[in-house]
Short mmCIF file of C-alpha atoms and ligand atoms in Angstrom, two decimals:
data_model
loop_
_atom_site.label_atom_id
_atom_site.label_comp_id
_atom_site.label_asym_id
_atom_site.label_seq_id
_atom_site.Cartn_x
_atom_site.Cartn_y
_atom_site.Cartn_z
CA ALA A 1 98.97 121.69 104.53
CA GLY A 2 97.12 120.68 101.41
CA LYS A 3 99.99 118.48 100.24
CA LYS A 4 99.27 115.04 98.86
CA VAL A 5 101.25 112.10 100.15
CA LEU A 6 101.34 108.53 98.87
CA ILE A 7 102.80 105.97 101.27
CA VAL A 8 103.79 102.73 99.61
CA TYR A 9 103.97 100.25 102.46
CA ALA A 10 105.45 96.76 102.37
CA HIS A 11 104.94 94.82 105.60
CA GLN A 12 102.63 91.87 106.23
CA GLU A 13 101.83 92.67 109.88
CA PRO A 14 100.05 95.80 111.10
CA LYS A 15 101.48 95.23 114.61
CA SER A 16 105.05 95.30 113.28
CA PHE A 17 107.46 98.16 113.84
CA ASN A 18 106.95 99.10 110.19
CA GLY A 19 103.22 99.09 110.86
CA SER A 20 103.77 101.51 113.74
CA LEU A 21 105.91 103.78 111.54
CA LEU A 22 103.17 103.76 108.92
CA LYS A 23 100.50 104.60 111.48
CA ILE A 24 102.56 107.51 112.78
CA ALA A 25 103.08 108.92 109.29
CA VAL A 26 99.38 108.69 108.43
CA GLU A 27 98.36 110.33 111.71
CA GLU A 28 100.96 113.08 111.72
CA LEU A 29 100.60 114.05 108.06
CA THR A 30 96.81 113.97 108.28
CA LYS A 31 97.02 116.20 111.34
CA GLN A 32 99.05 118.66 109.26
CA GLY A 33 96.22 118.83 106.73
CA CYS A 34 97.89 116.65 104.12
CA SER A 35 95.81 114.16 102.21
CA VAL A 36 97.39 110.76 102.68
CA THR A 37 96.90 107.67 100.53
CA VAL A 38 98.39 104.31 101.49
CA SER A 39 99.20 101.49 99.09
CA ASP A 40 99.39 98.56 101.51
CA LEU A 41 101.01 96.16 99.08
CA TYR A 42 100.60 92.86 100.96
CA ALA A 43 97.00 93.68 101.93
CA MET A 44 96.30 94.52 98.28
CA GLN A 45 98.00 91.28 97.27
CA PHE A 46 99.91 93.45 94.84
CA GLU A 47 101.28 91.49 91.89
CA PRO A 48 105.07 91.98 91.82
CA ARG A 49 105.73 90.07 88.60
CA ALA A 50 106.25 91.94 85.34
CA THR A 51 104.31 89.81 82.87
CA ARG A 52 102.20 89.78 79.72
CA ASN A 53 99.14 90.21 81.98
CA ASP A 54 100.06 93.87 82.50
CA ILE A 55 99.00 94.61 78.93
CA VAL A 56 95.30 94.60 78.10
CA GLY A 57 94.47 93.54 74.58
CA HIS A 58 96.81 93.16 71.65
CA LEU A 59 100.58 93.18 71.86
CA HIS A 60 102.75 95.55 69.85
CA ASN A 61 104.99 92.64 68.87
CA PRO A 62 103.41 89.24 69.61
CA GLU A 63 106.40 87.46 68.00
CA ALA A 64 108.85 88.27 70.78
CA PHE A 65 107.68 89.68 74.10
CA ASN A 66 109.58 92.71 75.38
CA TYR A 67 108.14 93.98 78.71
CA GLY A 68 109.60 97.48 78.47
CA VAL A 69 108.40 98.05 74.92
CA GLU A 70 104.99 96.47 75.48
CA THR A 71 104.19 98.46 78.64
CA TRP A 72 105.38 101.67 76.97
CA GLU A 73 103.12 101.04 73.97
CA ALA A 74 100.24 99.98 76.23
CA TYR A 75 100.65 103.13 78.33
CA LYS A 76 100.39 105.29 75.22
CA ARG A 77 97.14 103.64 74.08
CA GLY A 78 95.65 103.38 77.60
CA GLY A 79 96.09 99.62 77.63
CA LEU A 80 97.80 98.94 80.95
CA SER A 81 96.12 96.67 83.49
CA LYS A 82 93.79 98.31 86.00
CA ASP A 83 96.00 97.84 89.05
CA LEU A 84 98.85 99.68 87.34
CA VAL A 85 96.65 102.52 86.16
CA GLU A 86 95.40 102.97 89.73
CA GLU A 87 98.91 103.13 91.17
CA GLN A 88 100.04 105.53 88.46
CA LYS A 89 97.11 107.81 89.27
CA LYS A 90 98.14 107.85 92.94
CA VAL A 91 101.74 108.66 91.97
CA GLN A 92 100.62 111.37 89.56
CA GLU A 93 98.60 113.11 92.24
CA ALA A 94 101.20 112.88 94.99
CA ASP A 95 103.61 115.65 96.01
CA LEU A 96 105.54 113.22 98.19
CA LEU A 97 106.10 109.46 97.95
CA ILE A 98 107.10 107.68 101.15
CA PHE A 99 108.33 104.10 100.90
CA GLN A 100 108.02 102.22 104.21
CA PHE A 101 109.59 98.75 104.41
CA PRO A 102 111.95 96.40 106.22
CA LEU A 103 115.32 95.93 104.54
CA PHE A 104 115.49 92.55 102.75
CA TRP A 105 118.92 91.48 101.49
CA PHE A 106 120.26 95.05 101.40
CA ASN A 107 117.26 96.01 99.31
CA MET A 108 113.53 96.53 99.31
CA PRO A 109 111.19 93.53 99.64
CA ALA A 110 110.26 91.90 96.32
CA ILE A 111 106.67 93.14 96.49
CA LEU A 112 107.90 96.74 96.62
CA LYS A 113 110.53 96.17 93.93
CA GLY A 114 107.69 94.73 91.84
CA TRP A 115 105.74 97.94 92.40
CA MET A 116 108.72 99.91 91.04
CA ASP A 117 109.15 97.51 88.10
CA ARG A 118 105.48 97.63 87.11
CA VAL A 119 104.26 101.12 87.99
CA LEU A 120 107.14 103.27 86.76
CA VAL A 121 106.49 102.57 83.10
CA GLN A 122 108.30 104.32 80.27
CA GLY A 123 106.19 107.18 78.98
CA PHE A 124 104.73 107.64 82.46
CA ALA A 125 107.77 107.97 84.74
CA TYR A 126 110.60 108.61 82.29
CA ASP A 127 111.36 108.67 78.62
CA LEU A 128 114.45 108.08 76.57
CA SER A 129 115.52 111.70 76.54
CA LYS A 130 113.73 112.48 79.81
CA ALA A 131 115.58 110.90 82.69
CA TYR A 132 117.22 112.04 85.93
CA ASP A 133 116.61 115.78 86.42
CA GLY A 134 114.47 115.68 83.28
CA GLY A 135 112.43 112.64 84.40
CA LEU A 136 108.69 112.78 83.94
CA LEU A 137 107.91 112.79 87.69
CA GLN A 138 109.62 116.15 88.23
CA GLY A 139 108.27 118.30 91.03
CA LYS A 140 107.74 115.36 93.37
CA LEU A 141 109.65 114.37 96.48
CA CYS A 142 110.36 110.92 97.86
CA LEU A 143 111.58 109.47 101.13
CA PHE A 144 112.80 105.95 101.83
CA SER A 145 111.86 104.99 105.38
CA PHE A 146 113.05 101.54 106.39
CA THR A 147 114.06 99.28 109.23
CA THR A 148 117.01 96.92 109.49
CA GLY A 149 117.95 93.76 111.36
CA GLY A 150 121.56 94.88 111.70
CA SER A 151 122.58 97.44 114.30
CA LYS A 152 123.72 100.95 113.55
CA GLU A 153 127.21 100.07 114.79
CA LYS A 154 127.53 97.10 112.43
CA TYR A 155 126.46 99.20 109.47
CA ALA A 156 128.87 101.93 110.50
CA THR A 157 131.85 99.56 110.58
CA ARG A 158 131.03 97.20 107.70
CA GLY A 159 130.33 99.65 104.90
CA ASP A 160 128.21 102.72 104.53
CA ILE A 161 124.46 102.10 104.30
CA ARG A 162 124.37 104.80 101.64
CA TYR A 163 125.83 102.29 99.15
CA LEU A 164 122.61 100.35 99.14
CA LEU A 165 120.52 103.47 98.67
CA TRP A 166 122.16 104.13 95.30
CA PRO A 167 119.91 101.80 93.26
CA MET A 168 116.74 102.84 95.09
CA GLN A 169 117.18 106.59 95.40
CA HIS A 170 119.36 107.35 92.40
CA GLY A 171 118.70 104.44 90.03
CA ILE A 172 114.94 104.56 90.40
CA MET A 173 113.62 107.80 91.92
CA HIS A 174 116.19 110.30 90.63
CA PHE A 175 116.03 108.57 87.24
CA CYS A 176 112.32 109.42 87.16
CA GLY A 177 112.98 113.05 88.11
CA VAL A 178 111.88 112.73 91.74
CA LYS A 179 113.86 114.72 94.33
CA VAL A 180 115.09 112.66 97.26
CA LEU A 181 114.76 113.59 100.93
CA ALA A 182 117.23 112.08 103.39
CA PRO A 183 116.36 108.45 104.17
CA HIS A 184 114.85 107.59 107.52
CA ILE A 185 116.45 104.48 108.98
CA CYS A 186 115.35 102.71 112.15
CA TYR A 187 118.12 100.30 113.04
CA ALA A 188 117.39 96.91 114.57
CA PRO A 189 113.95 97.48 116.14
CA GLU A 190 113.87 93.78 117.08
CA SER A 191 117.09 93.96 119.09
CA VAL A 192 116.90 97.27 120.92
CA SER A 193 115.09 98.01 124.19
CA GLU A 194 111.44 98.97 124.35
CA GLU A 195 112.58 102.41 125.44
CA LYS A 196 114.79 102.78 122.35
CA ARG A 197 111.93 101.64 120.13
CA LYS A 198 109.67 104.33 121.58
CA GLU A 199 112.47 106.85 121.02
CA MET A 200 112.76 105.86 117.36
CA LEU A 201 109.01 106.23 116.88
CA THR A 202 109.06 109.67 118.52
CA ALA A 203 111.97 110.70 116.30
CA TRP A 204 109.90 109.81 113.21
CA THR A 205 106.97 111.91 114.46
CA GLN A 206 109.36 114.79 115.13
CA ARG A 207 110.94 114.56 111.71
CA LEU A 208 107.55 114.58 110.00
CA LYS A 209 106.62 117.80 111.79
CA THR A 210 109.26 119.76 109.86
CA LEU A 211 109.46 117.55 106.78
CA TRP A 212 108.17 120.16 104.37
CA LYS A 213 111.00 122.50 105.34
CA GLU A 214 113.67 119.96 104.35
CA GLU A 215 115.88 120.39 101.32
CA PRO A 216 116.41 117.31 99.13
CA ILE A 217 119.81 115.61 99.24
CA ASP A 218 122.30 116.21 96.47
CA CYS A 219 121.60 112.90 94.76
CA SER A 220 124.90 112.49 92.96
CA PRO A 221 127.59 109.77 93.22
CA GLU A 222 129.44 111.83 95.85
CA TRP A 223 126.54 111.57 98.32
CA TYR A 224 126.70 107.78 98.08
CA PHE A 225 130.34 106.87 97.55
CA LYS A 226 132.57 109.66 98.79
P1 LIG B 301 109.12 93.82 114.10
O1 LIG B 301 109.69 92.50 114.47
O2 LIG B 301 107.73 93.88 113.63
O3 LIG B 301 109.25 94.83 115.30
C1 LIG B 301 110.29 94.80 116.24
C2 LIG B 301 109.67 94.95 117.62
O4 LIG B 301 109.02 96.23 117.71
C3 LIG B 301 108.59 93.90 117.90
O5 LIG B 301 108.82 93.36 119.17
C4 LIG B 301 107.30 94.70 117.87
O6 LIG B 301 106.32 94.17 118.72
C5 LIG B 301 107.79 96.03 118.37
N1 LIG B 301 106.88 97.16 118.10
C6 LIG B 301 106.02 97.33 117.07
N2 LIG B 301 105.33 98.46 117.23
C7 LIG B 301 105.77 99.04 118.37
C8 LIG B 301 105.42 100.21 119.08
N3 LIG B 301 104.48 101.04 118.62
N4 LIG B 301 106.07 100.49 120.22
C9 LIG B 301 107.03 99.66 120.70
N5 LIG B 301 107.37 98.52 120.09
C10 LIG B 301 106.76 98.21 118.93
N6 LIG B 301 118.27 93.10 107.90
C11 LIG B 301 119.38 93.77 107.51
O7 LIG B 301 119.89 94.59 108.27
N7 LIG B 301 119.93 93.56 106.29
C12 LIG B 301 119.41 92.69 105.40
O8 LIG B 301 119.93 92.55 104.31
C13 LIG B 301 118.25 91.95 105.78
N8 LIG B 301 117.69 91.06 104.94
C14 LIG B 301 116.55 90.39 105.32
C15 LIG B 301 115.96 89.51 104.41
C16 LIG B 301 114.79 88.85 104.75
C17 LIG B 301 114.16 87.92 103.77
C18 LIG B 301 114.20 89.06 106.03
C19 LIG B 301 112.93 88.36 106.41
C20 LIG B 301 114.78 89.95 106.91
C21 LIG B 301 115.96 90.63 106.58
N9 LIG B 301 116.55 91.54 107.46
C22 LIG B 301 117.68 92.20 107.07
C23 LIG B 301 115.94 91.86 108.76
C24 LIG B 301 114.78 92.83 108.62
O9 LIG B 301 115.19 94.01 107.98
C25 LIG B 301 114.19 93.15 110.00
O10 LIG B 301 113.67 91.95 110.52
C26 LIG B 301 113.09 94.20 109.92
O11 LIG B 301 113.60 95.42 109.42
C27 LIG B 301 112.48 94.48 111.29
O12 LIG B 301 111.37 95.32 111.13
P2 LIG B 301 109.87 94.81 111.50
O13 LIG B 301 108.94 95.93 111.30
O14 LIG B 301 109.58 93.55 110.80
O15 LIG B 301 110.11 94.52 113.04
ZN1 LIG B 302 120.79 110.76 91.98
#
């Protein structure tokens, strides 16, 4: 109770399975007394491109544009575009970040990747000497909740799904100092029976009930590649 949760959601259709997973999370966490904020990226028409437009006013080096340097400098002088500042405020306030999305090409959809690219600016989320356990978003938890097209059996026989979590969980979230809860994967909601779909939705509700008692994973290469 009293915890703050930000759900960053990347699906176009509220009636989708992802939409149902989102709805469940909002309802269950609200019921627990958490305050829940949703960034519905498609509904917001969130800009995924990392461009010059993210910096308000003058550039640090107008001769040769460097996105990382320019956003870092802009962050320090309060010169990031409004949409970024708003997302950063939501991240800053959150105890837990949940990412809800369908798997696209073994990765997150571009709109969500764009959120990562643009929101997690140097100076805000990490710094040169402050990465991984020392990242600037220390004290926060995250959870990647996603759906696949491929079945659980296919993923089990054709390579561990943990491989593709390495860039998302370790490369992004752990890099920023965020502790990682076990991912929540709903396999092939389009292909399974209605009964199985209902089961998967119930399992998500059940998991959320005891979520705050969970320990983060040991986010080291062994978890992913052993
Ligand atoms: P939906 O189609 O929205 O939902 C499935 C079914 O659940 C629908 O019939 C819906 O009506 C029903 N449903 C919704 N809510 C409820 C409810 N409350 N109760 C019961 N039923 C409900 N997959 C991979 O495995 N690997 C990849 O690399 C990959 N790359 C992709 C790349 C692209 C560009 C695209 C478009 C897809 C890719 N996919 C991949 C497939 C994708 O991951 C799946 O299509 C997606 O995860 C399915 O989730 P959804 O929410 O869109 O499903
Ligand atoms: Zn890690």
